[in-house]
Amino acid sequence: MGRRLKFNIFRYNPQDPDSVPHTDTFYLAETESMTLFIALTDIREEQDSSLQFDFCCRAGICGACAMMINGRPNLACKTLTKDLPDEITLMPLPIFKLIGDLSVDTGTWFREMNEKVESWVHTSKSFDPSADEERMDDAVAEEIYELERCIECGCCVAACGTANMRRDFVGAVAMNRIARFMLDPRDQRTEAEYFEIIGTDEGIFGCMGLLGCEDVCPKHLPLQDQLGILRRKMGWSAVKELFRFGK
Amino acid sequence: MAVDTTTYVPAPSRTSAYLDWLQMLTGAGLILFMWSHMILVASVIPTPRLMNAIAHFLEATYMAQVGGPIIACTFLLHFVLAARKVPFRVEQQSTIWKLSRQLRHTDTYLWLIQAVTAMVILIMGCIHMWTVLTDLPITAAKSAARIQGGFWLVFYLILLPMVELHVGIGFYRIAVKWGFARRKDRKSFKKLETYLTAIFVAIGLMALVRFLTLSV
Amino acid sequence: METIFTDVLCIGAGLAGERVAIEAASAGFETICLSIVPPRRSHSSAAQGGMQAALGHSAMGEGDCPDVHFEDTVKGSDWGCDQEVARLFADRAPEAVREMAFWGLPWNRVVPGRSTYFKGGKQYEKVEATEKEGLITARDFGGTAKWRTCYTSDGTGHTLLYTMDNKVVELGVRVHDRVEAISLIHDGQTCSGAVARCLKTGKLRVYLAKATLIATGGYGRIYRETTNAVINDGGGAIIALDTEVVPLGNPEAIQFHPTGIVPTNILVTEGCRGDGGTLLDVNGQRFMHEYEPEKAELASRDVVSRWMTHHIRTGLGVKSPYGDHLWLDIRHLGEKHIKTKLREVEEICNNFLGIDPITQLIPVRPAQHYTMAGVRTNKDGAAYGLKGLFSAGEAACWDMHGLNRLGGNSLAETVVAGKIVGEKIVEFLKGYEVQYNTAIIRSGVIKQQERIERLVSGKNGNDNVYEIRSAMQDELMERVGIFRNGPDLQKAVENLQEIHERAKKVGLRSNGKGVNPELTLALKIQSMVRLALCTAYAALQRTESRGCHAREDFEARNDRDWWNRTLATWREGDDLPTLDYEPATQVVELPPGERGYGVCKIISCDGDVIGDGTS
Ligand SMILES: Cc1cc2nc3c(=O)[nH]c(=O)nc-3n(C[C@H](O)[C@H](O)[C@H](O)COP(=O)(O)OP(=O)(O)OC[C@H]3O[C@@H](n4cnc5c(N)ncnc54)[C@H](O)[C@@H]3O)c2cc1C
Ligand code: HEM
Ligand code: HEM
Ligand code: SF4
Ligand code: F3S
Ligand code: FES
């Protein structure tokens, strides 16, 4: 307690022709249980009211506030200043389009991702409002939920070397989404259909196993395991195809 | 699989999958080769005669004459495949270096090490293979002579750690990428990788010392 | 000026907005959703507990049916709701849950066999039926006769919203995220869209639509301490109020939750107390049992919140840089219980407080939680006052919550109302053609442009927008909070009127270029203060206690004089809202009576006094 925190914050407003990318420094007296949400709000209200950043739920559940905190992507709202050194450097997430200062456009990226992986249940059935729901094993429901916990914050994408080098790489988040639907008995897509979406160099075969995703995911999704399973599944699917052509 | 999906799926391209398989298999093959190679070279430690015997066996069965070029081809194939992943564009290179520095993330660093060592191995490995394979048969005496010449000593002192790092990391990465190492196993796999690298470098150094002190 | 035409404009892409959009798009109408944040970040994602629907599959929910759900809802509302709407809602909730399952939501399912559960700190046993295996199960929630709350672990809102947005993506409905509606385009009779500000570039844009929907969620951020997201600052209510013709229903109806953590007011679940957690004051002493000898910490939400506030006022709160608070103590529940049954609580404490609830106390105090108040609509979701304007979700006063909503009923409302209002919009649109009046559109846009210019140039003055917001939030917190009384409310109204004057003189300190966050706030501060005034003034007028509205000077629920709904409109130039009243409900299926919990003193419709006011 009683520390004086130094914040180095990336600044650039693309909408202002006079603005150039630079770093601004702010000082703030640390208070008890201070999070970066409290700190940044304070800086905006007391020191520089043009500072742009994104918070929404401020409870670590909506994924709006991901940024590079001393070099690592994380949710700013659930980062306590007491876990950080006296000097804190904040940068916007890479890869996503910069809106201004610490704010980036994750919405467009994730909508495209969701369209690309066709993130919905594909079924030929139609809903019958008068019938009981289809039964499902509770264990299966929980398994699906485990993967559905992703909050689309973008940390895994920002921390991925592959995604940083190759803009067409879909990232761990998309692979996790596919894994979620493969688990779901309601989704009638075949393995071949999944393969078409994800069995490419933009998908699972582009992943180099760098595991930045696994190590930064603020929701601790089992990304490493899912990527492994997916690569094996897609790999086998291709091999099976090879032998089918042979016949 | 009764339904013929090809009737409505225009047979998606599976090239990426096959190339990834090949990359992994050539990598794994090369790992196995390097381990066998270590047996050959390290056999000089107990006695040069053992090494000569193994080398003789390899040649008598034509394994060296045929296997050598096969290894060389695998080596090149692996290079071509893996090179798809290596950032050759300046912009990509600076991106990945910047990111790794920012992240301070071991696994990303490990990949960079893999890519850098790969370049060294590519050049030095080719020279080495050319030298050995054009000067058959392999004997402990010839090897010792080369190494005592000094140039090859330095050469191997560089190549050895490079190869072992690349092999160790490659081993770990195959385990991770293909899901053999799960989240809970990752720590122990990483440890295993470190030990493997250290042990092989140690044995390699011992072999070099043995060559150096072998009276020709 | 960029102008975009569409059939349906959904302002808001939370659960309610997207559900309406799905209905409209499925019927073939072109639909666009606006949202301040990417749709999946809407605050619906924050709901953890669950969604009520009378499926009756779980053992503890056996015999449940829409009739029981309806009764619970009416009692919960303290008879403030529209019973026709509550009926419609309860009847259609099961279908809504099932539809979400069909679209891919991983609801928790019935696991047959014996299992244990806690109630009031004690352990009980239940047996789930084998023939129900795999059907959607439910958990217990406050104020319900049966276990009726369907859930997915501790992420119900999140999975609902993701499933909903998946459907939106599948249908190809466009969501313009980071676009904020700042005013409605209308001629006093018909609404024809909205003027919006792009939060990627700061530029203004016009959306012209045959049907416009306000589904902007709650506006808890007019209070300082709220569990709501920072974007819940009243955008939807503001654009409705600014029309001068669309009323807000029951603006005094604001719900508080007892345990928001300090300083960030993130919600920790009621389960803490349900499982035996206690509340302590600055001396480490329990106090709830002194106020509520019988139920102690387990009295209903509003009751506990009231006593906590009272206790803090007597000076027994714990001082902190963020104001006074109390302690929540769950240490005695033990490590095992906390790590399994209260996992999320542990995580919140670790992440946001840096404390370990197994060995440390949790700082808590009541926080604003839900706005029953909202854009008044009829049972079809059509807003009063303007043709072509609709509203749904927390933003609306449909009105099934009356003066108090039940936990689990608001997620259900978003989906059920979304579907029903969507259907009604489709009906409305069939064969409906419009002509847009360019003069009205242009003057609407120019008005907004001028406002922006004046704010940037400082022509209005140079009052600090953050200070004004702060003053407003303090005023509401202090005098229009959990306990209300005549003198305080009177004072609040006067102070807010003064703040309202200051809000007219806001000037920016920054240059206002691009997506300037100061400008974003400055554009709505004046109307935010008006919302606050609506709440304070309506609370002052309502001289009874009903649901969340607790008047210390009028403790009884007064069905004779106040069995009605407040309707607040704002005429330009006024410094107070105009209040009108309508009967709470046209159809009376369940006549007013006792709720069975909370303070029980009622002045009946005939003027008889029932109960003595103690709980
Ligand atoms: C912490 C917490 C826990 C809760 N738990 C439960 C629970 O367990 N069970 C339950 O039933 N209910 C719960 N609730 C209540 C419930 O979550 C909400 O009432 C409900 O989700 C509201 O949904 P909505 O679609 O109406 O609004 P929201 O989900 O809030 O969506 C509002 C949308 O409007 C957009 N918007 C706002 N203003 C504008 C503007 N001016 N222009 C354009 N777009 C705009 C936003 O971007 C957003 O997309 C909880 C609430 C909170 C705060
Ligand atoms: C003795 C020689 C070599 C051995 C034993 C070897 C082994 C391996 C192994 C096991 C892998 C992991 C494979 C995978 O991730 O699928 C690998 C990866 C790699 N190798 Fe090699 N390799 C050798 C030579 C080379 C050479 C000459 C290059 C030259 C460019 C190279 C470049 C790479 C690269 C860039 C990767 C990383 C690929 C990725 O992460 O997807 N290697 N190597
Ligand atoms: C078929 C091919 C190969 C043959 C027959 C072969 C053979 C040999 C022999 C005989 C030696 C002893 C030293 C000498 O004679 O100079 C040696 C050492 C060595 N080789 Fe190879 N080699 C082959 C391929 C490779 C490859 C592909 C690599 C790695 C890229 C490699 C790396 C080394 C290293 C690092 C040493 C020094 C070992 C030590 O000090 O223990 N070799 N090799
Ligand atoms: S997988 Fe994790 S890191 Fe990636 S977007 Fe989802 S929550 Fe964020
Ligand atoms: S960091 Fe990237 S390379 Fe693969 S393992 Fe994760 S997606
Ligand atoms: S603000 Fe929602 S996760 Fe941080």
Short mmCIF file of N, CA and C and ligand atoms in Angstrom, two decimals, chain A residues 54-66 75-78 151, ligand 6:
data_model
loop_
_atom_site.label_atom_id
_atom_site.label_comp_id
_atom_site.label_asym_id
_atom_site.label_seq_id
_atom_site.Cartn_x
_atom_site.Cartn_y
_atom_site.Cartn_z
N ASP A 54 -11.77 -0.02 -23.04
CA ASP A 54 -13.07 -0.68 -23.01
C ASP A 54 -13.28 -1.46 -21.72
N PHE A 55 -14.32 -1.11 -21.02
CA PHE A 55 -14.77 -1.98 -19.94
C PHE A 55 -16.27 -2.14 -20.13
N CYS A 56 -16.77 -3.30 -19.71
CA CYS A 56 -18.22 -3.44 -19.75
C CYS A 56 -18.66 -4.02 -18.42
N CYS A 57 -18.49 -5.34 -18.24
CA CYS A 57 -19.01 -5.96 -17.02
C CYS A 57 -18.14 -5.63 -15.81
N ARG A 58 -16.91 -5.29 -16.02
CA ARG A 58 -15.85 -5.09 -15.02
C ARG A 58 -15.82 -6.24 -13.98
N ALA A 59 -16.26 -7.42 -14.39
CA ALA A 59 -16.27 -8.57 -13.48
C ALA A 59 -15.63 -9.81 -14.10
N GLY A 60 -14.88 -9.60 -15.18
CA GLY A 60 -14.17 -10.73 -15.78
C GLY A 60 -15.06 -11.71 -16.52
N ILE A 61 -16.21 -11.28 -17.01
CA ILE A 61 -17.08 -12.22 -17.68
C ILE A 61 -17.50 -11.83 -19.09
N CYS A 62 -17.25 -10.59 -19.49
CA CYS A 62 -17.73 -10.21 -20.82
C CYS A 62 -16.62 -10.18 -21.86
N GLY A 63 -15.37 -10.09 -21.42
CA GLY A 63 -14.25 -10.16 -22.34
C GLY A 63 -13.92 -8.85 -23.04
N ALA A 64 -14.50 -7.74 -22.60
CA ALA A 64 -14.31 -6.47 -23.30
C ALA A 64 -12.94 -5.85 -23.06
N CYS A 65 -12.33 -6.13 -21.92
CA CYS A 65 -11.23 -5.29 -21.45
C CYS A 65 -9.85 -5.88 -21.66
N ALA A 66 -9.73 -6.87 -22.57
CA ALA A 66 -8.41 -7.47 -22.77
C ALA A 66 -7.43 -6.43 -23.31
N LEU A 75 -7.23 -9.72 -18.92
CA LEU A 75 -8.39 -8.87 -18.69
C LEU A 75 -7.99 -7.80 -17.68
N ALA A 76 -8.13 -6.55 -18.07
CA ALA A 76 -7.70 -5.47 -17.18
C ALA A 76 -8.58 -5.40 -15.94
N CYS A 77 -9.86 -5.73 -16.09
CA CYS A 77 -10.76 -5.54 -14.94
C CYS A 77 -10.44 -6.48 -13.81
N LYS A 78 -9.86 -7.64 -14.14
CA LYS A 78 -9.59 -8.54 -13.03
C LYS A 78 -8.10 -8.59 -12.67
N ILE A 151 -15.00 -16.42 -23.47
CA ILE A 151 -15.68 -15.13 -23.48
C ILE A 151 -15.25 -14.25 -24.67
S1 FES D 6 -14.87 -5.65 -18.41
FE1 FES D 6 -15.87 -7.52 -18.84
S2 FES D 6 -14.20 -8.89 -18.74
FE2 FES D 6 -13.27 -7.06 -18.09
#
